[in-house]
Structures are given as structure tokens and as C-alpha cells.
Tab-separated table of C-alpha atoms in Angstrom:
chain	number	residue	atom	x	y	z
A	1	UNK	CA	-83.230	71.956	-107.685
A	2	UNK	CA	-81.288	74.434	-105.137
A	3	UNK	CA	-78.481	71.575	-105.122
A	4	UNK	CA	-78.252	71.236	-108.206
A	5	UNK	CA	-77.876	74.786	-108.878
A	6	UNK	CA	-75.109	74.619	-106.494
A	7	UNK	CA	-73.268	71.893	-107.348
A	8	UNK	CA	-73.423	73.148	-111.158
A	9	UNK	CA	-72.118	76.645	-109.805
A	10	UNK	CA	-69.447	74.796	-107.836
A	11	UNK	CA	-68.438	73.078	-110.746
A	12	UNK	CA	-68.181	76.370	-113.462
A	13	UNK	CA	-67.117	78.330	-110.585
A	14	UNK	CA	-63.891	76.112	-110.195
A	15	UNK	CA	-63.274	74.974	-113.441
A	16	UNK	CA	-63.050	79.029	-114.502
A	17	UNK	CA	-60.374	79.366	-112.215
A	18	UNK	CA	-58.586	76.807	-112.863
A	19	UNK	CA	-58.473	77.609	-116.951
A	20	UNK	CA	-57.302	81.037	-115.997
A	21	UNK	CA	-53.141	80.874	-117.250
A	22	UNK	CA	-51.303	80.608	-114.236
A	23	UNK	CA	-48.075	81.858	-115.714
A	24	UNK	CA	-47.998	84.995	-118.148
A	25	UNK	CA	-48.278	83.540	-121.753
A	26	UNK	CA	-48.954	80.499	-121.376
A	27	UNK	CA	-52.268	78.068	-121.840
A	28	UNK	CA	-53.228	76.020	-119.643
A	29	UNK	CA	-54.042	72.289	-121.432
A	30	UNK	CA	-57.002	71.103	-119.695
A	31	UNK	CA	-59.920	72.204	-116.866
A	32	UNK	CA	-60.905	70.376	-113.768
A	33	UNK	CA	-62.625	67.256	-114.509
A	34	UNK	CA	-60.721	66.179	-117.739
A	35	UNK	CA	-58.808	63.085	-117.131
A	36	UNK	CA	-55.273	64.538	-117.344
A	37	UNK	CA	-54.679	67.182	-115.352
A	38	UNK	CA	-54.400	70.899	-116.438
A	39	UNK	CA	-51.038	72.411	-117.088
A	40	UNK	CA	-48.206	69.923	-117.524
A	41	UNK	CA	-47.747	66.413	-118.786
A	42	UNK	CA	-45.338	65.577	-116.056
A	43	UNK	CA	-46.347	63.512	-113.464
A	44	UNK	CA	-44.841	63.232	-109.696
A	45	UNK	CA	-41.207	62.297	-109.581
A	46	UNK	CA	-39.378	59.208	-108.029
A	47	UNK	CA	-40.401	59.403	-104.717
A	48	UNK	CA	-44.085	60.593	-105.727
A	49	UNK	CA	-44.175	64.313	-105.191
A	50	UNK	CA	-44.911	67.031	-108.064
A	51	UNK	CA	-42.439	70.329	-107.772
A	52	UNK	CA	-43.110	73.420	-108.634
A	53	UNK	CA	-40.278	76.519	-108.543
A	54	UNK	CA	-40.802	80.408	-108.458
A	55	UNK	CA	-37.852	82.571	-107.899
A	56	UNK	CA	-34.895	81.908	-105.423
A	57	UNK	CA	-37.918	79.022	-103.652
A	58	UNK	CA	-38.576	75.357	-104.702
A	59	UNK	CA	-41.189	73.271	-102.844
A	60	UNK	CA	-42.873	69.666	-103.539
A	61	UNK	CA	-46.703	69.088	-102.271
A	62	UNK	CA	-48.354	65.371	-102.826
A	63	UNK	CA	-51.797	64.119	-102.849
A	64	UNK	CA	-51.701	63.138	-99.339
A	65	UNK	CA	-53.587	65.586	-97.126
A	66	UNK	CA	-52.658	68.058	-99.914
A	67	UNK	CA	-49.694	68.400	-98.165
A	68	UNK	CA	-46.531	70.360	-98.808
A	69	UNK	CA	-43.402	67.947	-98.566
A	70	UNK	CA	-40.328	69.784	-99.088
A	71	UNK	CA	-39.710	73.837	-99.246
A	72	UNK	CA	-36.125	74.946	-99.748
A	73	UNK	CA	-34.796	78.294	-99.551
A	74	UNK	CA	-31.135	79.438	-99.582
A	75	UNK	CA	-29.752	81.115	-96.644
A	76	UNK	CA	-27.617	83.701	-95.918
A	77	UNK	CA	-24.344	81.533	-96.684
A	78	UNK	CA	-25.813	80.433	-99.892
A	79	UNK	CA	-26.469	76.957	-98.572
A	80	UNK	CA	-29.841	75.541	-99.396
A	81	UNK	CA	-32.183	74.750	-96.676
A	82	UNK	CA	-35.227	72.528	-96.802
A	83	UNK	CA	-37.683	73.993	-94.212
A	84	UNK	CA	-40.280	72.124	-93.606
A	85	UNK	CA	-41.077	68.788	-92.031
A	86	UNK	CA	-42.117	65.458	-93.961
A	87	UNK	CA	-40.553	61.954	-95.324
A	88	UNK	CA	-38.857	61.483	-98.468
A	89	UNK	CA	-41.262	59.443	-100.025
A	90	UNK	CA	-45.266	60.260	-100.246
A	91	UNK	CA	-45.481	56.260	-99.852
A	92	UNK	CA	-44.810	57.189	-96.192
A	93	UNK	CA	-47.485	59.383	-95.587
A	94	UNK	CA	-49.941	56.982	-95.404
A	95	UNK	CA	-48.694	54.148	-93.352
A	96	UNK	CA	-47.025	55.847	-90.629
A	97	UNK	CA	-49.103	55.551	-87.443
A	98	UNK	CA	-47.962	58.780	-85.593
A	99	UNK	CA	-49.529	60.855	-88.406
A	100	UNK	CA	-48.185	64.516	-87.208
A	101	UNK	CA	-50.608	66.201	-90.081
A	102	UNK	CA	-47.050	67.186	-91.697
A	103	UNK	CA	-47.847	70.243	-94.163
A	104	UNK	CA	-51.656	68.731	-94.740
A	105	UNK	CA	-54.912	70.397	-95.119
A	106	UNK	CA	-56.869	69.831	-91.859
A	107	UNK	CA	-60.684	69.178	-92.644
A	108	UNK	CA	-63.082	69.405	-92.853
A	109	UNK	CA	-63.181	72.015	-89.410
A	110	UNK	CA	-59.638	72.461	-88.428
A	111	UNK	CA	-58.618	71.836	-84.607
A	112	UNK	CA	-60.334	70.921	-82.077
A	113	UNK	CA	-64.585	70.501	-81.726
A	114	UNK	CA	-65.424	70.596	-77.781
A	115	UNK	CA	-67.621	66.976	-76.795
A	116	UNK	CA	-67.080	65.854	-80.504
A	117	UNK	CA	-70.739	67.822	-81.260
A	118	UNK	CA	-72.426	70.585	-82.529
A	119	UNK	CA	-75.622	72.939	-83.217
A	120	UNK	CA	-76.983	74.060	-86.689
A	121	UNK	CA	-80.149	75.627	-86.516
A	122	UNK	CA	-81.587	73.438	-83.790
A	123	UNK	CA	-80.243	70.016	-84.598
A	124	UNK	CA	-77.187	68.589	-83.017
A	125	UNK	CA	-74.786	66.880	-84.651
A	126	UNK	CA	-71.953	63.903	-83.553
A	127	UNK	CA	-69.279	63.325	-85.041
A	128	UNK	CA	-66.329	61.087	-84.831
A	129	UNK	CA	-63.867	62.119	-81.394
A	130	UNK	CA	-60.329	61.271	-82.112
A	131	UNK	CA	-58.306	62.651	-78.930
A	132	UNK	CA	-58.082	62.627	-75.517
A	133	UNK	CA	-59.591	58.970	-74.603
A	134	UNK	CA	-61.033	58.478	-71.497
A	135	UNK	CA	-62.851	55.649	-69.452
A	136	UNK	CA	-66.194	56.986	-70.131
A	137	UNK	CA	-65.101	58.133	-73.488
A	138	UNK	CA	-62.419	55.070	-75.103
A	139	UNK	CA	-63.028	57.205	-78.725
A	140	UNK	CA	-61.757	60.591	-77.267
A	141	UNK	CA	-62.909	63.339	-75.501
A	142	UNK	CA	-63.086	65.555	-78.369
A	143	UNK	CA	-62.451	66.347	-82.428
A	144	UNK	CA	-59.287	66.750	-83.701
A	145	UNK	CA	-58.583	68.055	-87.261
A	146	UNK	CA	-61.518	66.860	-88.896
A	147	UNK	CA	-61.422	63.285	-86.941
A	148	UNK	CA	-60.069	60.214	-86.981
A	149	UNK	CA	-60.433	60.500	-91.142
A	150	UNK	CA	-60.027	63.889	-91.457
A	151	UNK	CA	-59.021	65.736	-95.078
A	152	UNK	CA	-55.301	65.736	-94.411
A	153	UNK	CA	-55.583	61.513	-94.224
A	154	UNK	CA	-56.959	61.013	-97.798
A	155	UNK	CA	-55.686	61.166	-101.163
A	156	UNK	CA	-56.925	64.564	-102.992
A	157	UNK	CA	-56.695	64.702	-106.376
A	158	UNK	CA	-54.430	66.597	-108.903
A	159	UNK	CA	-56.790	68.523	-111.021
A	160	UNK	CA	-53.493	71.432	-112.249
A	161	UNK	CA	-50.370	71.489	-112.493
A	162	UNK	CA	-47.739	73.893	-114.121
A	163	UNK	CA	-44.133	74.824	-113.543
A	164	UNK	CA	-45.218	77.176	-110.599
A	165	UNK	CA	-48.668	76.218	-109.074
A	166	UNK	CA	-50.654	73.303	-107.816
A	167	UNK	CA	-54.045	72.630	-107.290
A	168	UNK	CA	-56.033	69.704	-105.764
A	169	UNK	CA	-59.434	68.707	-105.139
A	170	UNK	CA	-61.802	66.646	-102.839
A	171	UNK	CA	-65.346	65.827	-102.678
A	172	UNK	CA	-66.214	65.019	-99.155
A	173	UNK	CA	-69.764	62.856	-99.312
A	174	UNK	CA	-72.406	64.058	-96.429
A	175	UNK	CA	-72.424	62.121	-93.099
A	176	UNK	CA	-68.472	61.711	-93.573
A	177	UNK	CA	-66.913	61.479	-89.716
A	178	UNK	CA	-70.487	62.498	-89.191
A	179	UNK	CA	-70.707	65.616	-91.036
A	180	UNK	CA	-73.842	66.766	-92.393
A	181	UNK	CA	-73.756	67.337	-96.495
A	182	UNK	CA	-71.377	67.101	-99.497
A	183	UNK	CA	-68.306	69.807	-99.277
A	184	UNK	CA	-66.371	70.404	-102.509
A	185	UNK	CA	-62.812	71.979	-102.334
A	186	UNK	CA	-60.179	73.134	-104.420
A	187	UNK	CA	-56.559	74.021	-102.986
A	188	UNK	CA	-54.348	76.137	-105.047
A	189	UNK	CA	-50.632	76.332	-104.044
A	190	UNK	CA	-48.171	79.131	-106.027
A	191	UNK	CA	-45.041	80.131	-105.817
A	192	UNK	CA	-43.127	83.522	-106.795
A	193	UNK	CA	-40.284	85.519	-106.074
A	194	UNK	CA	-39.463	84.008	-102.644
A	195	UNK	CA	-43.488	83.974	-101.735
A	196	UNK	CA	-45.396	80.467	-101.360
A	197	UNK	CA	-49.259	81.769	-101.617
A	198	UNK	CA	-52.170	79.547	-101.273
A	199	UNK	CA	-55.991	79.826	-101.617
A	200	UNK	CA	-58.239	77.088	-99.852
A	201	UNK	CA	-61.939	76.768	-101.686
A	202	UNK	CA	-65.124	75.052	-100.166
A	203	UNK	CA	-68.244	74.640	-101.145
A	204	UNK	CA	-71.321	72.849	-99.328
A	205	UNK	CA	-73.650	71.840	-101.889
A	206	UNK	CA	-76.379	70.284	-100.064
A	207	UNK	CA	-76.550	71.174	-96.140
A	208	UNK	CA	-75.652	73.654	-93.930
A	209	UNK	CA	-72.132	72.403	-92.384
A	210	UNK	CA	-68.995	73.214	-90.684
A	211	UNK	CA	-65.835	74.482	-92.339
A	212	UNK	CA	-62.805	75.777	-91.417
A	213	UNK	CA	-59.295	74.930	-92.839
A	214	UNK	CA	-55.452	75.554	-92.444
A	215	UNK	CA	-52.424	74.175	-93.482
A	216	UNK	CA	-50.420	72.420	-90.802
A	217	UNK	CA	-46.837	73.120	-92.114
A	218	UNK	CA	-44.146	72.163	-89.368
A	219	UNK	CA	-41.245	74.830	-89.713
A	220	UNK	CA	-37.314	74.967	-88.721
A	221	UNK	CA	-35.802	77.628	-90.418
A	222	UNK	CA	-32.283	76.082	-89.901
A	223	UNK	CA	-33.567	73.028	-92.025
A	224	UNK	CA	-32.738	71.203	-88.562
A	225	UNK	CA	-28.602	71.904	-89.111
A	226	UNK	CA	-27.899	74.264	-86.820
A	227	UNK	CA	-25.070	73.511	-85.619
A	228	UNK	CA	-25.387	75.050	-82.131
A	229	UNK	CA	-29.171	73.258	-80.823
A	230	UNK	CA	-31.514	71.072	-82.854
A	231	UNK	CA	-34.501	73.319	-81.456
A	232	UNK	CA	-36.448	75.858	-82.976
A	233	UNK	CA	-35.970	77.871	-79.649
A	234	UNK	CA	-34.066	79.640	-81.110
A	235	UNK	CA	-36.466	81.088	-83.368
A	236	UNK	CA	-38.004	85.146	-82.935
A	237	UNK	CA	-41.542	85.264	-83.870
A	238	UNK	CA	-43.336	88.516	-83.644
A	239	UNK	CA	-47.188	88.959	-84.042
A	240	UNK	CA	-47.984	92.368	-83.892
A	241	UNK	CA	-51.810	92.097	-83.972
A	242	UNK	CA	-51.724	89.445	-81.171
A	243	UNK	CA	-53.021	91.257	-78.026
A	244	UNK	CA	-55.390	88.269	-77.206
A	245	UNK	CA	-55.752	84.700	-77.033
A	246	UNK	CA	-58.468	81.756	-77.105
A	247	UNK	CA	-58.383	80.662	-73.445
A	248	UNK	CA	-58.566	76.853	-73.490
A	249	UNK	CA	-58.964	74.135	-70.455
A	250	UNK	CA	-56.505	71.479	-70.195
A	251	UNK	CA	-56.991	69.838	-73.132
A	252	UNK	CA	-56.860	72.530	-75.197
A	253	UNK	CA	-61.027	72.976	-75.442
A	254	UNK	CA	-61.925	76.808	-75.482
A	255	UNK	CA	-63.589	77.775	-72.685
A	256	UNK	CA	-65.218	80.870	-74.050
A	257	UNK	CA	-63.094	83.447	-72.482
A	258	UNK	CA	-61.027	85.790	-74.251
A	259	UNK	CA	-58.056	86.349	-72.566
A	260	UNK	CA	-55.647	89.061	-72.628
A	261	UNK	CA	-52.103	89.313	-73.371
A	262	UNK	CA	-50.259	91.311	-71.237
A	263	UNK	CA	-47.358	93.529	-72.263
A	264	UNK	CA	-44.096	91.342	-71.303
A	265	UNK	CA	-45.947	88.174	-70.192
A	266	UNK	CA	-44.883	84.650	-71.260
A	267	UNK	CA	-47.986	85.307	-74.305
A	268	UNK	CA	-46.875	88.431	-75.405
A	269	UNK	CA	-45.255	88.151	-79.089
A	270	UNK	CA	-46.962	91.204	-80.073
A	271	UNK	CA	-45.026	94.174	-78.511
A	272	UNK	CA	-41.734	93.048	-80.071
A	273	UNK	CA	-39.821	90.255	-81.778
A	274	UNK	CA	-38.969	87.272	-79.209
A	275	UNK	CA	-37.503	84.034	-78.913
A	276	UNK	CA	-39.773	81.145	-78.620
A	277	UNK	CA	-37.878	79.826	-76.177
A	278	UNK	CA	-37.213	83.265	-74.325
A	279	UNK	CA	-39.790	82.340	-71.381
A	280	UNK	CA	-38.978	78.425	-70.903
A	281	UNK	CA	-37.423	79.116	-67.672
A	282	UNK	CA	-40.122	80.695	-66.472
A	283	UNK	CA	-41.735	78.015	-64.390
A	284	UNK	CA	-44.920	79.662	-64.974
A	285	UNK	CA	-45.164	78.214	-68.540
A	286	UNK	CA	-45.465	74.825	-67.573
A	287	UNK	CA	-49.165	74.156	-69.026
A	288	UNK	CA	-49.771	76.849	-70.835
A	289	UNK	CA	-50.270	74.479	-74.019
A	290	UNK	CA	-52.007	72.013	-71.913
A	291	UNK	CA	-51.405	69.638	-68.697
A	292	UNK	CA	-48.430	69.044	-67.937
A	293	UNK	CA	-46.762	70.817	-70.910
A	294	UNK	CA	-44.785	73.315	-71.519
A	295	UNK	CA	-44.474	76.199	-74.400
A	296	UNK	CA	-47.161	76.835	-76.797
A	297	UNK	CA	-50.312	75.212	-78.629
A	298	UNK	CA	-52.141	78.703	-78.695
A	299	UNK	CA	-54.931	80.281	-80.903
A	300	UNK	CA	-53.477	83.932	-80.509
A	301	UNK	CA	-56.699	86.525	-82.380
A	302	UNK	CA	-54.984	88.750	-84.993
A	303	UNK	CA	-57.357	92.211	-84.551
A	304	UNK	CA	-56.423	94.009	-87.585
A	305	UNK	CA	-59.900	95.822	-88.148
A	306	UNK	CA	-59.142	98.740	-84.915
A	307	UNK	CA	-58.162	100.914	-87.379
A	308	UNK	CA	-61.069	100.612	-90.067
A	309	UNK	CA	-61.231	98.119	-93.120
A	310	UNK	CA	-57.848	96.764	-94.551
A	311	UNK	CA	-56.215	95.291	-97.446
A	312	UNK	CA	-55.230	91.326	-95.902
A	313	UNK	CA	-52.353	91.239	-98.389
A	314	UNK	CA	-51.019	95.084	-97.106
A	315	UNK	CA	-52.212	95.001	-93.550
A	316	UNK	CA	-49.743	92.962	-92.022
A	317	UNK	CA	-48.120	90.650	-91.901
A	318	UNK	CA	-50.103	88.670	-89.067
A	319	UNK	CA	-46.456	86.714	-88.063
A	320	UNK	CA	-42.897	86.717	-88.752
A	321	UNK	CA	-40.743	83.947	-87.852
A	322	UNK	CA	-36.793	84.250	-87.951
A	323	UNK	CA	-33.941	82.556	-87.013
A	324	UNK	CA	-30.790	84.388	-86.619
A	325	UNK	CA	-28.380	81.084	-87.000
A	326	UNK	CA	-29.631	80.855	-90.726
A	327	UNK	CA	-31.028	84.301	-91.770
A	328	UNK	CA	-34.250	83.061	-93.062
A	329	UNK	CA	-37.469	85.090	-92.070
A	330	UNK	CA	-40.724	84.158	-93.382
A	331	UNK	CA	-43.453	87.246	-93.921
A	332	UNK	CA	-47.042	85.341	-93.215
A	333	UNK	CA	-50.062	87.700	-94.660
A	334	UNK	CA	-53.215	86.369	-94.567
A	335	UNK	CA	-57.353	87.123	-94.323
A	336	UNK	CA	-57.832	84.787	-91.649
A	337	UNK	CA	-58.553	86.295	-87.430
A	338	UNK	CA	-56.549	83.906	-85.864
A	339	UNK	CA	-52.952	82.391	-85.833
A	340	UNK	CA	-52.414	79.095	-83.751
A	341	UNK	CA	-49.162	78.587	-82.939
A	342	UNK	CA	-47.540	75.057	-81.179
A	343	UNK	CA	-43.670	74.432	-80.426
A	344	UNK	CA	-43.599	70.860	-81.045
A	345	UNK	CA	-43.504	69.856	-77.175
A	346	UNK	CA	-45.064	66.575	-78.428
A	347	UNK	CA	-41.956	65.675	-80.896
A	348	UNK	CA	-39.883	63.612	-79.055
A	349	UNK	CA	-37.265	62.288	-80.748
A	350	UNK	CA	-39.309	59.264	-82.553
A	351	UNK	CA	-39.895	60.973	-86.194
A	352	UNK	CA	-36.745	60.696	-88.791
A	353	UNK	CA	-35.664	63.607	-90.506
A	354	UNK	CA	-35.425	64.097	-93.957
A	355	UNK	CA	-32.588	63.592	-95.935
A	356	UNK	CA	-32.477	66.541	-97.149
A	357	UNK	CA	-32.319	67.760	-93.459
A	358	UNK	CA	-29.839	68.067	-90.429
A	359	UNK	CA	-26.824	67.236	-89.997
A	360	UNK	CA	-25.118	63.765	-91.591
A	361	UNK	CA	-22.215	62.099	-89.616
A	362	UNK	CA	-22.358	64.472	-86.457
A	363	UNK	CA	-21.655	62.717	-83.049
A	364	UNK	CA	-24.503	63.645	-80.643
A	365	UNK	CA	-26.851	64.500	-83.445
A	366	UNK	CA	-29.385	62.176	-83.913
A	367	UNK	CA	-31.608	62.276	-87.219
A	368	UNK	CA	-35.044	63.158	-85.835
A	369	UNK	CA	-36.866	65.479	-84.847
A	370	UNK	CA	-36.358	66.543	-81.328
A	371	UNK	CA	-38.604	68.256	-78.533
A	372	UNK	CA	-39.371	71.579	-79.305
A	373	UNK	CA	-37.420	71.377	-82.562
A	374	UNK	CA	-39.799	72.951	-84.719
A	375	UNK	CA	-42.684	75.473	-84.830
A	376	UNK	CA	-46.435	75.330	-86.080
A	377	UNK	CA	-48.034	78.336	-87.436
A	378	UNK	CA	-51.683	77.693	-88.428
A	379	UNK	CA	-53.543	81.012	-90.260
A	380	UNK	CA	-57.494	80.348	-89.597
A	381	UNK	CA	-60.308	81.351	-87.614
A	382	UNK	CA	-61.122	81.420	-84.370
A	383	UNK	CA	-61.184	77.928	-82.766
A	384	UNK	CA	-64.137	75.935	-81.900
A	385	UNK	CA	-66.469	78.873	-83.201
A	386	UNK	CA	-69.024	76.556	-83.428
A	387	UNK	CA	-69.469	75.878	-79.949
A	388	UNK	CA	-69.075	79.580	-79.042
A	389	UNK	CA	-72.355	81.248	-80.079
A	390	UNK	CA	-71.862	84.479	-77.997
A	391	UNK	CA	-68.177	85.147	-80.319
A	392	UNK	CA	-70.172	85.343	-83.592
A	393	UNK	CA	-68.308	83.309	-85.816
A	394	UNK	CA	-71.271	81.555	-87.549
A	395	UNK	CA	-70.791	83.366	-91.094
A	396	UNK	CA	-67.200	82.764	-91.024
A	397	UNK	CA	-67.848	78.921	-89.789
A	398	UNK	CA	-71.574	77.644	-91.079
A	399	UNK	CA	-72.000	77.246	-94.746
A	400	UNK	CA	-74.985	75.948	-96.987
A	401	UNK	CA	-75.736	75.577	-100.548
A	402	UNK	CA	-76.284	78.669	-101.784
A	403	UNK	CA	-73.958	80.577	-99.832
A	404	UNK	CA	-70.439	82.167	-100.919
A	405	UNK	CA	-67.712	79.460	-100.446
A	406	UNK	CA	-65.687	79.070	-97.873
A	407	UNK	CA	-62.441	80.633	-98.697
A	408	UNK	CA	-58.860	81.323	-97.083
A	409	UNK	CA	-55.841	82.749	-98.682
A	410	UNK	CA	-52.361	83.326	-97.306
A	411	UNK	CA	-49.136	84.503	-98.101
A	412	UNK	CA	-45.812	83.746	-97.339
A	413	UNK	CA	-42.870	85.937	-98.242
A	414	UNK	CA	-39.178	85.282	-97.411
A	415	UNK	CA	-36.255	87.162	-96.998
A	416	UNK	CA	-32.824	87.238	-95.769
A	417	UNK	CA	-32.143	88.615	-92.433
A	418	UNK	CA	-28.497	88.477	-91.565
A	419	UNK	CA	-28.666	90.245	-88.595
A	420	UNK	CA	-26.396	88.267	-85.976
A	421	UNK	CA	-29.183	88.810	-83.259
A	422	UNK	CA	-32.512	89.681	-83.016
A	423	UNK	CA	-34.260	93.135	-83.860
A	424	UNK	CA	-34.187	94.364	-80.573
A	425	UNK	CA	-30.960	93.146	-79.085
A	426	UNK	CA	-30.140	89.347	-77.681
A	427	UNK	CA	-33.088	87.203	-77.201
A	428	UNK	CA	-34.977	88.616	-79.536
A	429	UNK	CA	-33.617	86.420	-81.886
């Protein structure tokens, strides 16, 4: 009965949202679980993606992974700029074997789960490694993003759509990559005046289970056409609530410890604005994201609760990434504790750009992506929680029927920054 009290709530809960009007004045034409989907009567376009537009800020998302394809913002010269990584066509998404997790919904526990295992209550749990293969271990070491079919690798579907806002849903089935129970989820993206917001729903409905989400957007604010590098080095990004870090092993497993972030050290984003690639001389960062690599695959802990209790969408923001070459800056707000950030050390040349992207007829400038030529910024909790009893995650992390849902929200607001270098002074950005 306590399921299907749950599932029923689940069910109102998201179909009252979803009939709320989206846009002042106007009706919404349908609820979730009607056959045609809420809002429009348009489908995707040509190449399969549905657009939506707020003010001065287009963007196109697809079923696949629930992932945002395209984001384009004008900058400071006017030009448009298309921000974000992905292919032209959705068909893409699902055939090509690299699978980067471009602008998709990680599930259903985002990053990584130590020894592919967990506790709940007692029991342990196994579920599917995906990463880090070894000879006693030819599956992986560990859990990546949900496994090797995580949420960001399946088609969700379209359940609203109107000129400004999308929303998607997915019913993952208990025992899925070896999850216990069914999860239920419903991810609304929105756009306004220069802000791309999104709420992430989920709902277990018949065990207790992991859950933890993000959204794995790849960013170059230069819309890879700078015409001076075809890195994101150049990038500032400033966290000013970033005075600690996950400490990992080296391959990237937390290891419990909490580590500092010293005041001018190659971690330290929070004390000022600074170039990503500021520190890359600095011999000292070779495998600080890892063996063997250099720059940044970090869970950095944004403490914003020092000062008492806080409005997420006032206190903040968490991040701000900028690039001086195009004047973009991007505002991220969110109620999640923790920001990973990675600087694409694993790109290597292999993945085509866009083509609304780069540079076209350039000697020297190949169409990919290069190393280091973009930047991840992941809002969520704290990594591995699950694993790390003594950090007291669990209500953030372990969720049953009958529980509040799972729920993350985030906002990102842009502006134009045309500052010829950074904030404080060159290298800054």
C-alpha cells in the first residue's frame, strides 16, 4: 500500500507542476502522461532537437541523456556564440562510442561509486563498474555516472514543451545497473533574460536507493573561435565559497579526507578570480586530477552556511566563469554543497566540433576539440557520500518511498564582461 501511495503522490505531485503555465498568460495544453506533450504542438526540428528562447539566450536540449545540445549567447562584438559542446544531430548521440556525457543528466548517482558497491541499512549492494579496468577487475575498478547504462545513455521522454521551457521524464525500473527500487524523475529546463535555470526531480517509490544528479554541460565561452588558443585556459573562474576540496586517490576515488585549500595554491579559486590555466607551469599540478594528469577533475565543497541559513538563489553565486577574449561570464547559483570542476585533459583532439563552432577555413585550426579546450562545471553534492558515513550525507544521498524527493535546482545567469583582462589585473582573466 506504502508504494502505491507513493507512486500515486509521485504521479499528482508531477503532473501539478507541470500544468502550472510556464509563461504568463498562457495555458498549458496537456499534463504529464497524455500522449502529446504539454505546451506546444511542435515537435524537434531537422536535426532532432526541440528549442526553446528567453531573452538575448537560445538553447536546444534532446531526449538523449536529457541533454542540452546547443546554447548561444551574443558576445561583446555582437557575434553569436554557441557555448556548449555536442553534435549537430541528436542521431549522434547515441552511436558514438567515446560518449563524453555532453550536456546529459548523469544517473542515477552522479560520479564516481568507490569498489562499484554500497551500504543501505545493512545490506550491500553491487552494481555495474564502468571505469578503470584492471586484471582482477576487466569491468572497472569503480562506478562512473550511473554505470555503463547510466541516465544520460537513454532516451527520456518529452512530457512539456513551450516556447521557453522543457521538461523530460524517466522511470528507472529497480535492480537497473544494480540499483535497488523504481526512481521516477522529472527535469525541467527554462530560460529567461540571459538565465538558463533548471530543476532535477526524483522520486524512489519502492526502496531505499541512491540519488544524486548533475548536468554535465562542457563549456568554452569563446564558442571554440578564439582566435588567439583553442583552450579554455584562458578562462577566470572564481569560487568564492571554495576553501576545501574532496581529496581523491589516483583514480579519482575519495579517500575520506577533507582537504584544505590554501590561500594562493594551485586549488585556490576562492580568494580571487584566476585563470584555469594560471598554475599549468607549475610542475606541481601534474596529477592533481589523477595519475599522470594534469589540471583539474576536482569536487571543490561550496560552505555557504558559516554565516547562518541562506537564500541558494541570493547567496552566491557558487562559480563564475569568464573569458576575457569574448566577454561572456556565466553567474552559476545553485542549492547544491559541491561544485566539480574538470579541464578537459582527456579531450584530445578526436571529437568534431560543431558547426556552429570554431573557426571555418583557418590554417592550423583543426575542427575538434582540443586538450584542455573546454571546462566542466558540475553543481551537486558531495561525491561518493555513500561510501563516506562519517561526512553525513545520507539525507542528502539515501531516499525511500515516502520520503521528500530528491531535488536540485540551479541557475545560470549571463552577462557581458568587456573588461580586456581579468578582475584583478593579467592572469586573472
Amino acid at each position: 500500500m506504502r508504494t502505491s501511495s507513493a507512486a500515486l503522490a509521485a504521479f499528482f505531485w508531477s503532473s501539478s507542476i507541470l500544468a502550472r503555465p510556464q509563461i504568463p498568460g498562457q495555458t498549458l495544453t496537456g499534463t504529464a502522461g497524455n500522449t502529446t506533450i504539454a505546451g506546444s504542438s511542435g515537435g524537434p526540428d531537422s536535426n532532432g532537437k526541440y528549442v526553446i528562447e528567453g531573452v538575448g539566450i537560445r538553447a536546444t536540449f534532446i531526449p538523449y541523456g536529457a541533454s542540452i545540445s546547443n546554447l548561444f549567447i551574443n558576445d561583446t562584438s555582437g557575434v553569436e556564440r554557441d557555448i556548449v559542446t555536442g553534435f549537430d544531430n541528436a542521431s549522434y548521440y547515441g552511436i558514438d562510442r567515446q560518449h563524453p556525457h555532453f550536456g546529459g543528466v548523469p544517473g542515477r548517482y552522479a560520479n564516481r561509486i568507490k569498489n562499484s558497491s554500497f551500504v543501505i541499512d545493512g545490506k550491500t549492494y553491487h552494481v555495474l563498474p564502468n571505469e578503470n579496468p584492471t586484471k582482477a577487475a576487466p569491468a572497472g575498478a569503480d562506478t562512473l555516472h550511473g554505470g555503463p547504462d547510466g541516465w544520460d545513455w537513454r532516451n527520456w521522454t518529452v512530457v512539456a514543451h513551450t516556447r521557453d521551457s522543457i521538461t523530460f521524464s524517466l522511470t528507472d525500473p529497480d535492480g537497473d545497473q544494480g540499483f535497488p527500487g523504481e526512481v521516477v524523475s522529472y527535469v525541467t529546463y527554462s530560460l529567461g533574460h540571459m538565465t538558463w535555470d533548471f530543476k532535477m526531480v526524483a522520486l524512489a517509490t519502492t526502496k531505499k536507493t541512491p540519488i544524486m544528479l548533475s548536468s554535465h554541460t562542457y563549456w568554452n565561452l569563446d564558442g571554440f573561435a578564439n582566435t588567439e588558443t583553442a583552450t579554455a585556459l584562458n578562462h577566470s573562474l572564481w569560487m568564492p565559497y571554495a576553501g576545501q576540496r574532496v581529496g581523491t586517490d589516483n583514480i579519482l576515488i575519495p579517500t575520506g579526507d577533507i582537504l584544505s585549500n590554501q590561500q594562493y595554491s594551485l586549488n585556490d579559486f576562492w580568494s580571487s578570480p584566476k585563470q584555469i590555466g594560471a598554475n599549468f607551469s607549475n610542475p606541481d599540478l601534474l596529477g592533481n586530477c589523477g595519475f599522470n594528469c594534469t589540471g583539474y577533475d576536482t569536487c571543490y565543497l561550496t560552505d555557504r552556511a558559516a554565516d547562518g541559513p541562506y537564500d541558494w538563489r541570493e547567496k552566491g553565486p557558487v562559480a563564475r566563469l569568464r573569458s576575457a577574449w569574448s566577454g561572456i561570464q556565466v553567474d552559476v547559483f545553485t542549492d547544491q554543497d559541491a561544485f566539480q570542476v574538470y579541464s578537459c585533459g582527456g579531450q584530445n583532439g578526436s571529437m568534431a566540433l560543431k558547426s556552429t563552432q570554431g573557426l571555418h577555413g583557418v590554417e592550423g585550426r583543426e575542427r575538434t576539440i582540443q586538450q584542455y579546450g573546454c571546462v566542466v562545471m558540475e553543481v551537486e553534492d558531495w561525491i561518493d557520500g555513500i561510501n563516506q558515513p562519517e561526512w553525513g550525507r545520507g539525507k542528502k544521498q539515501i531516499f525511500g518511498p515516502g520520503d521528500e524527493p530528491y531535488v536540485l535546482q540551479a541557475s545560470y545567469r549571463f552577462s557581458l564582461n568587456g573588461t580586456a583582462v581579468g578582475l584583478n589585473g593579467p592572469g586573472s582573466g
